[in-house]
């Protein structure tokens, strides 16, 4: 069902193991048994449910360490390995052979006919109409059901996509037309519906911009990439679909471009960390899979470069870790740690390390991009932890939420909320960092009325005034504004779902007879960054 719908039934690990016993794997998050030899010194607790002071099973610690990239060629989930949590999530969701998106996920698009909003009496009748279209997929049989979920693009087509198109074309006409082409990149384009609605709108309403449009889709799923080509290429030859993970992107786009990430980053892999309450030192989680396919977890000091980079960036931005303020005092920390049965590690925190990878990719390979991003800012029924995900599947026509992350790879959707205010800070800081540039290519040195061969703009940025607006980025060398003065792009802002659509959408088209507007009233836990 919908990711935003009610999560209808609690997930019992025992029940899930029984329900899916035909898969031959357990769904419990069984942890490694502790070694019985006790040491006099304290040990880091590796168990998320019960606190021990003993070492994890040395056999599990000795397993070969793998990454999601190492597992891409595997046709079955691995055993006798260990990995970071982000690699487990990425493998579970995106492995080409057993991952959730390549093999299980189905995006709701029951009919090519858009919903007639004006014919719906009120929100209740509208939801009944959505339910009727869901029913056209048929009921589930035994075992895992069809993993169906909808997005605002599909639910409010074509009007949602037209709102995105208005946003893009207004910025393009204001800043770049007619000197530059309209270049758009979209990652995770799903069924291709958003791209289709955007391009149809540009063709019909802004033919002069459409003639200069290049629409590039970067899609990790081979199945969806083929579907996008079949849906789009015959109608819009300006589309190019690249079957590749955005994290493997290695081409530089020197032109101004718009970069779309709509309902994508919620499925970006996160890492899990916990803080030692004695020293406040973070520890990274490593999960293990034994020979029977059962899961374990233990913690080590942070050694992963990406986790270290994220934590360093968080400190520079002044984003505090989720620790009780009382524990900042050494005296209070000592008192707390001497209490009987006090845990020695903090609540698990899920940090968006793959999101940081995306921001770095944008800075390096898309230096003149404008990011339009939308996703969940909060979620109900998450598993325990800070910034924790929802883990759910569909079984016999019912959405089943789980209480643990460690579930059978490929059968469960794992999606996270995003703190958009912190994302904005991370994004702007990342863009402000210098990029090590190689020798300029022919593309980088192409002639453009908006490019200049004059000396670096930064050298004369303070000639007229030492004041630089706080809502503007530093100007890019070699790129001047229309006035010729070094004025940087404005910084990104965060909008609620309703605020963005009230600016760009044709709201009368989605208004019901009662006056309600589901395109505004739904998805209240979604925000935009633009």
XYZ file of C-alpha atoms in Angstrom:
530
model
C 0.000 0.000 0.000
C 1.011 3.616 0.289
C 4.076 4.530 2.275
C 1.976 7.285 3.791
C -0.934 5.049 4.659
C -1.515 3.610 8.084
C 0.849 0.816 9.001
C -1.857 -1.613 9.876
C -0.293 -4.407 11.863
C 2.700 -4.720 14.202
C 5.482 -6.999 13.070
C 6.348 -9.952 15.250
C 9.703 -11.475 14.324
C 8.352 -14.923 15.210
C 5.242 -14.381 13.076
C 7.263 -13.171 10.111
C 9.620 -16.116 10.367
C 6.608 -18.444 10.351
C 4.803 -16.583 7.563
C 7.809 -16.592 5.261
C 9.247 -19.946 6.234
C 9.070 -21.029 2.603
C 11.999 -18.719 1.850
C 14.314 -20.879 3.919
C 15.579 -17.888 5.935
C 14.768 -16.556 9.356
C 13.619 -12.978 9.734
C 14.711 -12.592 13.319
C 17.558 -10.249 14.109
C 19.369 -12.934 16.075
C 22.567 -11.605 17.590
C 25.853 -13.344 18.068
C 26.156 -15.155 21.338
C 28.686 -13.559 23.671
C 31.914 -15.306 24.430
C 31.721 -16.763 27.919
C 35.233 -15.875 28.963
C 34.848 -12.754 31.068
C 37.435 -10.008 31.160
C 37.948 -7.637 34.033
C 37.731 -4.503 31.896
C 34.564 -3.048 30.439
C 33.585 -3.949 26.891
C 31.443 -2.161 24.338
C 27.938 -3.548 24.303
C 27.160 -5.020 20.927
C 23.580 -6.055 21.570
C 20.864 -3.443 20.831
C 18.261 -5.051 23.092
C 20.081 -6.296 26.216
C 23.235 -4.767 27.604
C 26.209 -7.039 28.121
C 29.786 -6.238 29.018
C 31.331 -9.115 27.101
C 33.049 -9.376 23.741
C 31.115 -10.373 20.617
C 31.624 -13.830 19.185
C 35.175 -13.815 17.761
C 34.056 -16.054 14.884
C 31.646 -13.360 13.722
C 34.235 -10.603 14.093
C 36.569 -12.665 11.923
C 34.156 -12.916 8.984
C 35.282 -11.366 5.685
C 34.234 -7.729 5.399
C 32.244 -6.888 2.258
C 30.510 -3.881 0.717
C 27.347 -3.578 -1.350
C 29.516 -3.219 -4.451
C 31.208 -6.547 -3.658
C 27.796 -8.238 -3.480
C 26.382 -6.926 -6.795
C 27.293 -10.100 -8.685
C 25.791 -12.452 -6.078
C 22.508 -14.111 -6.925
C 21.756 -15.110 -3.311
C 22.154 -13.170 -0.052
C 25.619 -13.772 1.449
C 26.552 -15.754 4.553
C 29.580 -15.706 6.858
C 30.303 -12.041 6.122
C 30.244 -8.733 7.963
C 29.509 -5.249 6.645
C 28.582 -1.719 7.630
C 24.879 -1.060 8.069
C 24.764 1.131 4.965
C 26.101 -1.750 2.863
C 23.459 -4.084 4.273
C 20.696 -1.580 3.455
C 22.054 -0.889 -0.009
C 22.394 -4.590 -0.773
C 18.876 -5.280 0.543
C 17.297 -2.550 -1.564
C 19.363 -2.470 -4.757
C 21.111 -5.792 -5.367
C 20.337 -6.575 -9.045
C 19.396 -10.199 -8.329
C 17.457 -10.145 -5.049
C 17.120 -6.454 -4.096
C 13.788 -4.905 -3.207
C 13.641 -2.382 -6.047
C 14.925 -4.543 -8.920
C 12.763 -7.542 -7.943
C 9.853 -6.572 -5.689
C 8.766 -2.927 -5.796
C 5.837 -1.865 -7.983
C 4.992 1.820 -8.289
C 1.260 2.474 -8.289
C 0.034 3.398 -11.765
C -3.133 1.360 -12.191
C -4.388 3.324 -15.169
C -3.097 5.706 -17.788
C -6.185 7.806 -17.128
C -5.725 10.577 -14.591
C -8.223 10.903 -11.752
C -11.054 13.328 -12.509
C -10.718 15.497 -9.413
C -13.691 17.707 -10.239
C -15.940 14.632 -10.258
C -14.962 13.610 -6.710
C -17.383 14.733 -4.006
C -14.856 14.978 -1.161
C -11.651 13.477 0.233
C -13.431 10.272 1.277
C -14.657 9.600 -2.238
C -11.214 10.456 -3.591
C -9.622 7.874 -1.301
C -12.230 5.339 -2.397
C -11.234 6.001 -5.997
C -7.565 5.465 -5.146
C -8.510 2.230 -3.347
C -10.463 1.044 -6.378
C -7.411 1.557 -8.572
C -5.240 -0.298 -6.107
C -7.694 -3.208 -6.249
C -7.069 -3.519 -9.983
C -3.704 -5.081 -9.139
C -5.491 -8.080 -7.635
C -5.090 -9.698 -4.246
C -1.961 -11.249 -2.780
C -1.448 -14.970 -2.648
C 0.655 -16.876 -0.132
C 4.017 -15.467 0.865
C 5.188 -11.878 0.312
C 2.628 -9.779 -1.539
C 3.127 -7.375 -4.406
C 5.048 -4.408 -3.004
C 2.871 -1.520 -4.235
C 3.265 2.082 -3.146
C 2.340 5.383 -4.692
C 4.028 8.758 -5.104
C 2.473 12.221 -5.533
C 3.636 12.114 -9.158
C 1.376 9.139 -9.893
C -1.482 10.155 -7.622
C -1.845 13.691 -8.993
C -0.684 13.213 -12.566
C -0.263 15.184 -14.715
C -0.679 18.236 -12.458
C 2.101 17.430 -10.011
C 4.618 17.006 -12.834
C 3.374 20.222 -14.425
C 4.102 22.070 -11.173
C 7.687 20.789 -11.264
C 7.929 21.829 -14.919
C 6.748 25.371 -14.114
C 9.392 25.648 -11.426
C 12.162 24.541 -13.775
C 11.133 26.531 -16.825
C 10.624 29.751 -14.865
C 14.194 29.518 -13.550
C 15.514 28.584 -16.991
C 13.812 31.446 -18.822
C 14.897 33.929 -16.174
C 18.578 32.948 -16.071
C 19.698 31.000 -19.118
C 17.384 31.297 -22.128
C 18.352 31.696 -24.981
C 22.064 31.353 -24.278
C 22.069 27.878 -22.746
C 20.112 24.671 -23.324
C 17.633 23.405 -20.739
C 19.519 20.444 -19.244
C 17.693 18.295 -16.684
C 18.974 15.293 -14.722
C 16.608 13.060 -12.760
C 17.724 10.211 -10.510
C 15.414 7.337 -9.615
C 12.747 8.215 -12.184
C 10.469 5.284 -11.291
C 7.956 4.577 -14.050
C 9.045 7.697 -15.935
C 5.758 9.478 -15.213
C 7.339 12.661 -13.832
C 9.625 12.978 -16.853
C 6.676 12.388 -19.194
C 4.493 15.023 -17.513
C 7.335 17.582 -17.461
C 8.217 17.066 -21.121
C 4.594 17.022 -22.297
C 4.047 20.336 -20.514
C 7.181 21.943 -21.986
C 6.279 20.742 -25.473
C 2.748 22.120 -25.272
C 3.311 25.333 -23.297
C 6.942 26.350 -23.916
C 7.963 24.937 -27.314
C 10.942 27.318 -27.551
C 12.343 25.851 -24.320
C 11.369 22.295 -25.279
C 13.432 22.534 -28.475
C 16.523 23.119 -26.334
C 15.742 20.485 -23.676
C 17.999 17.549 -22.800
C 16.435 15.204 -20.235
C 18.852 12.734 -18.630
C 17.660 9.935 -16.342
C 20.129 8.099 -14.082
C 18.481 4.847 -12.985
C 20.003 2.106 -10.832
C 17.318 -0.484 -11.666
C 17.709 -2.200 -15.039
C 14.016 -3.132 -15.080
C 12.903 0.452 -14.486
C 15.466 1.846 -16.934
C 13.973 -0.331 -19.680
C 10.463 0.746 -18.706
C 11.487 4.414 -18.853
C 12.984 4.006 -22.326
C 9.844 2.289 -23.621
C 7.619 4.988 -22.150
C 9.602 8.080 -23.087
C 11.926 7.713 -26.066
C 9.258 7.368 -28.739
C 7.454 10.504 -27.547
C 10.442 12.604 -26.485
C 13.707 11.957 -28.366
C 15.480 14.408 -26.047
C 15.484 11.753 -23.283
C 18.576 9.737 -22.451
C 18.381 6.922 -19.874
C 21.605 5.753 -18.208
C 21.449 2.513 -16.230
C 23.878 3.357 -13.444
C 23.987 4.245 -9.773
C 24.455 7.957 -9.208
C 27.199 6.991 -6.745
C 29.160 5.533 -9.665
C 28.733 8.636 -11.839
C 32.033 9.727 -13.394
C 31.107 12.276 -16.091
C 31.359 16.030 -15.673
C 28.439 18.228 -16.743
C 29.852 21.723 -17.326
C 26.550 23.306 -18.414
C 23.989 24.861 -16.094
C 21.525 22.092 -15.267
C 18.642 21.183 -13.008
C 19.043 18.105 -10.849
C 15.853 16.354 -9.673
C 15.725 13.943 -6.728
C 12.035 13.325 -6.067
C 11.106 10.728 -3.440
C 14.571 9.174 -3.772
C 16.779 10.028 -0.796
C 14.467 8.300 1.698
C 15.857 5.015 0.340
C 19.482 6.148 0.557
C 21.472 3.890 2.863
C 22.351 5.151 6.344
C 24.985 4.050 8.811
C 24.282 3.247 12.450
C 26.376 4.700 15.254
C 26.152 4.692 19.034
C 28.053 6.798 21.558
C 30.040 5.405 24.472
C 28.481 7.059 27.527
C 31.819 7.021 29.349
C 33.856 8.905 26.752
C 31.159 10.222 24.357
C 33.166 8.613 21.560
C 31.090 7.391 18.581
C 31.205 3.742 17.520
C 30.192 2.379 14.129
C 27.911 -0.646 13.809
C 29.029 -3.708 11.892
C 26.468 -6.384 11.227
C 27.277 -10.033 10.660
C 25.509 -12.824 8.789
C 26.391 -16.327 9.978
C 26.298 -19.593 8.055
C 22.568 -19.997 8.710
C 21.703 -16.509 7.470
C 21.073 -15.153 10.982
C 22.109 -11.613 11.797
C 24.366 -10.253 14.515
C 25.742 -6.830 15.296
C 28.708 -5.389 17.125
C 30.380 -1.998 17.465
C 33.889 -0.698 16.894
C 35.511 2.715 17.009
C 34.812 4.758 13.896
C 37.289 3.899 11.149
C 35.132 4.283 8.033
C 36.153 7.439 6.108
C 32.603 8.334 5.073
C 31.261 8.067 8.631
C 34.209 10.110 9.887
C 33.574 12.765 7.223
C 29.911 13.028 8.163
C 30.669 13.387 11.867
C 33.330 16.023 11.156
C 30.920 17.962 8.950
C 28.256 17.811 11.636
C 30.679 19.277 14.168
C 31.666 22.097 11.802
C 28.021 22.961 11.190
C 27.224 22.978 14.905
C 24.672 20.175 14.676
C 24.805 18.492 18.094
C 24.744 14.707 18.437
C 21.625 13.219 20.048
C 23.067 12.910 23.553
C 21.507 13.978 26.865
C 22.814 17.416 27.795
C 23.511 16.268 31.359
C 26.143 13.836 30.101
C 28.287 16.666 28.764
C 29.456 17.189 32.335
C 32.206 14.695 33.323
C 30.860 14.566 36.893
C 27.308 13.755 35.791
C 28.636 11.251 33.284
C 30.596 9.471 36.006
C 27.551 9.425 38.265
C 25.367 8.026 35.477
C 27.834 5.316 34.524
C 28.019 4.115 38.131
C 24.282 3.561 38.325
C 23.286 -0.126 38.354
C 22.131 -1.542 35.009
C 22.939 1.693 33.164
C 23.589 1.099 29.444
C 27.069 1.904 28.260
C 26.053 2.914 24.732
C 23.529 5.484 23.547
C 20.388 4.790 21.546
C 21.254 3.831 17.935
C 21.428 6.783 15.571
C 21.079 6.440 11.789
C 23.229 8.955 9.937
C 22.730 9.826 6.199
C 26.178 8.942 4.907
C 24.988 8.092 1.382
C 23.260 11.465 1.201
C 26.635 13.071 1.868
C 28.023 11.008 -1.038
C 25.336 12.488 -3.299
C 26.193 16.044 -2.261
C 29.841 15.412 -3.052
C 28.898 13.981 -6.454
C 26.893 17.112 -7.229
C 29.764 19.369 -6.223
C 32.314 17.421 -8.290
C 30.418 16.399 -11.430
C 27.621 18.985 -11.672
C 29.327 22.254 -10.654
C 26.602 24.515 -12.129
C 23.549 22.517 -11.076
C 20.397 23.682 -9.313
C 18.996 21.014 -6.986
C 15.264 20.340 -6.631
C 14.722 17.670 -3.987
C 11.597 16.416 -2.240
C 11.058 13.693 0.345
C 9.735 12.757 3.785
C 10.614 15.073 6.662
C 9.056 12.747 9.252
C 7.607 9.234 9.354
C 5.260 7.304 11.653
C 5.926 3.811 12.997
C 9.698 3.870 12.697
C 11.878 1.268 14.353
C 13.621 2.324 17.616
C 16.450 4.839 17.286
C 17.256 8.408 16.316
C 16.414 9.248 12.685
C 15.338 5.616 12.389
C 13.654 4.162 9.288
C 10.345 2.507 8.630
C 10.849 -1.157 7.718
C 7.774 -2.723 6.172
C 6.483 -5.235 3.669
C 3.118 -6.294 2.270
C 1.639 -9.626 3.243
C -1.851 -10.857 2.258
C -3.034 -7.382 1.272
C -1.810 -5.840 4.538
C 1.119 -3.532 5.174
C 3.287 -5.115 7.882
C 5.674 -2.808 9.779
C 8.672 -4.276 11.562
C 10.560 -3.392 14.725
C 14.043 -4.207 13.436
C 16.238 -3.281 10.504
C 17.699 -6.749 10.154
C 15.200 -8.543 7.965
C 15.422 -10.772 4.895
C 17.163 -8.948 2.088
C 14.906 -7.904 -0.785
C 11.477 -8.444 0.778
C 11.218 -5.234 2.817
C 11.147 -1.545 2.004
C 13.541 0.475 4.196
C 13.046 4.242 4.095
C 14.177 7.131 6.265
C 12.983 10.632 7.150
C 15.219 13.623 6.338
C 15.951 16.661 8.489
C 15.663 19.244 5.722
C 17.138 22.120 7.686
C 20.259 20.107 8.412
C 20.338 18.872 4.819
C 20.298 22.485 3.600
C 23.262 23.320 5.835
C 25.186 20.244 4.658
C 24.407 20.987 1.024
C 25.473 24.627 1.090
C 28.642 23.842 3.026
C 29.563 21.043 0.615
C 29.058 23.282 -2.419
C 31.291 25.936 -0.881
C 34.270 23.563 -0.711
C 36.887 23.775 -3.472
C 37.032 20.987 -6.025
C 40.363 19.622 -7.206
C 40.112 20.244 -10.958
C 41.989 18.347 -13.598
C 43.087 19.781 -16.939
C 40.131 21.495 -18.643
C 38.407 19.498 -21.348
C 36.896 20.769 -24.573
C 33.484 20.727 -22.913
C 34.693 22.777 -19.959
C 36.122 25.458 -22.235
C 33.170 25.685 -24.632
C 32.126 29.195 -25.652
C 29.024 30.605 -24.031
C 27.645 34.139 -23.738
C 27.426 33.514 -19.999
C 31.073 32.475 -19.690
C 34.036 34.800 -19.464
C 37.747 34.368 -20.056
C 38.583 37.275 -17.795
C 40.552 36.892 -14.604
C 39.048 35.073 -11.693
C 35.856 36.704 -10.415
C 36.920 36.049 -6.866
C 39.855 38.385 -7.357
C 37.562 41.359 -7.945
C 34.544 40.263 -5.982
C 34.984 43.050 -3.455
C 35.828 45.840 -5.936
C 32.440 47.541 -5.713
C 31.554 46.419 -2.204
C 32.957 44.188 0.492
C 29.429 43.111 1.337
C 28.325 39.689 0.125
C 24.666 38.733 0.702
C 24.289 35.874 3.160
C 21.651 34.260 0.941
C 24.044 34.030 -2.017
C 26.805 31.578 -2.793
C 30.253 32.703 -3.777
C 30.446 33.308 -7.549
C 31.968 30.663 -9.791
C 35.130 31.636 -11.640
C 34.518 32.002 -15.348
C 30.770 32.574 -14.943
C 29.348 36.057 -14.658
C 25.817 37.282 -14.100
C 23.799 39.099 -16.750
C 25.202 42.379 -15.432
C 28.773 41.110 -15.587
C 29.212 41.475 -11.840
C 30.267 38.549 -9.652
C 26.946 37.654 -8.027
C 26.589 34.048 -6.919
C 23.479 31.859 -7.142
C 21.012 32.255 -4.300
C 21.212 29.590 -1.624
C 18.622 26.853 -1.343
C 15.529 27.166 0.813
C 13.256 24.630 2.496
C 9.525 24.600 1.697
C 6.646 22.505 2.943
C 4.819 20.414 0.366
C 1.891 22.843 0.381
C 4.102 25.965 0.159
C 5.863 24.686 -2.941
C 2.661 23.637 -4.707
C 0.863 26.856 -3.820
C 3.652 28.634 -5.716
C 3.864 26.458 -8.831
C 0.791 24.204 -9.157
C -2.469 24.875 -11.004
C -4.514 24.182 -7.883
C -8.021 24.479 -9.382
C -7.258 21.365 -11.468
C -7.008 19.185 -8.322
C -9.801 20.778 -6.279
C -12.695 18.514 -5.271
C -16.347 19.550 -5.284
C -16.217 20.057 -1.506
C -13.434 22.609 -1.947
C -10.806 20.254 -0.515
C -7.549 19.884 -2.416
C -5.806 16.559 -1.799
C -2.635 17.725 -3.550
C -2.234 20.244 -0.722
C -3.818 18.264 2.088
C -1.965 14.996 1.520
C 1.778 14.509 2.075
C 2.017 16.914 5.003
C 5.164 15.098 6.106
C 6.969 15.973 2.849
C 9.245 18.967 2.230
C 11.132 20.482 -0.708
C 14.667 21.799 -0.998
C 15.151 24.273 -3.843
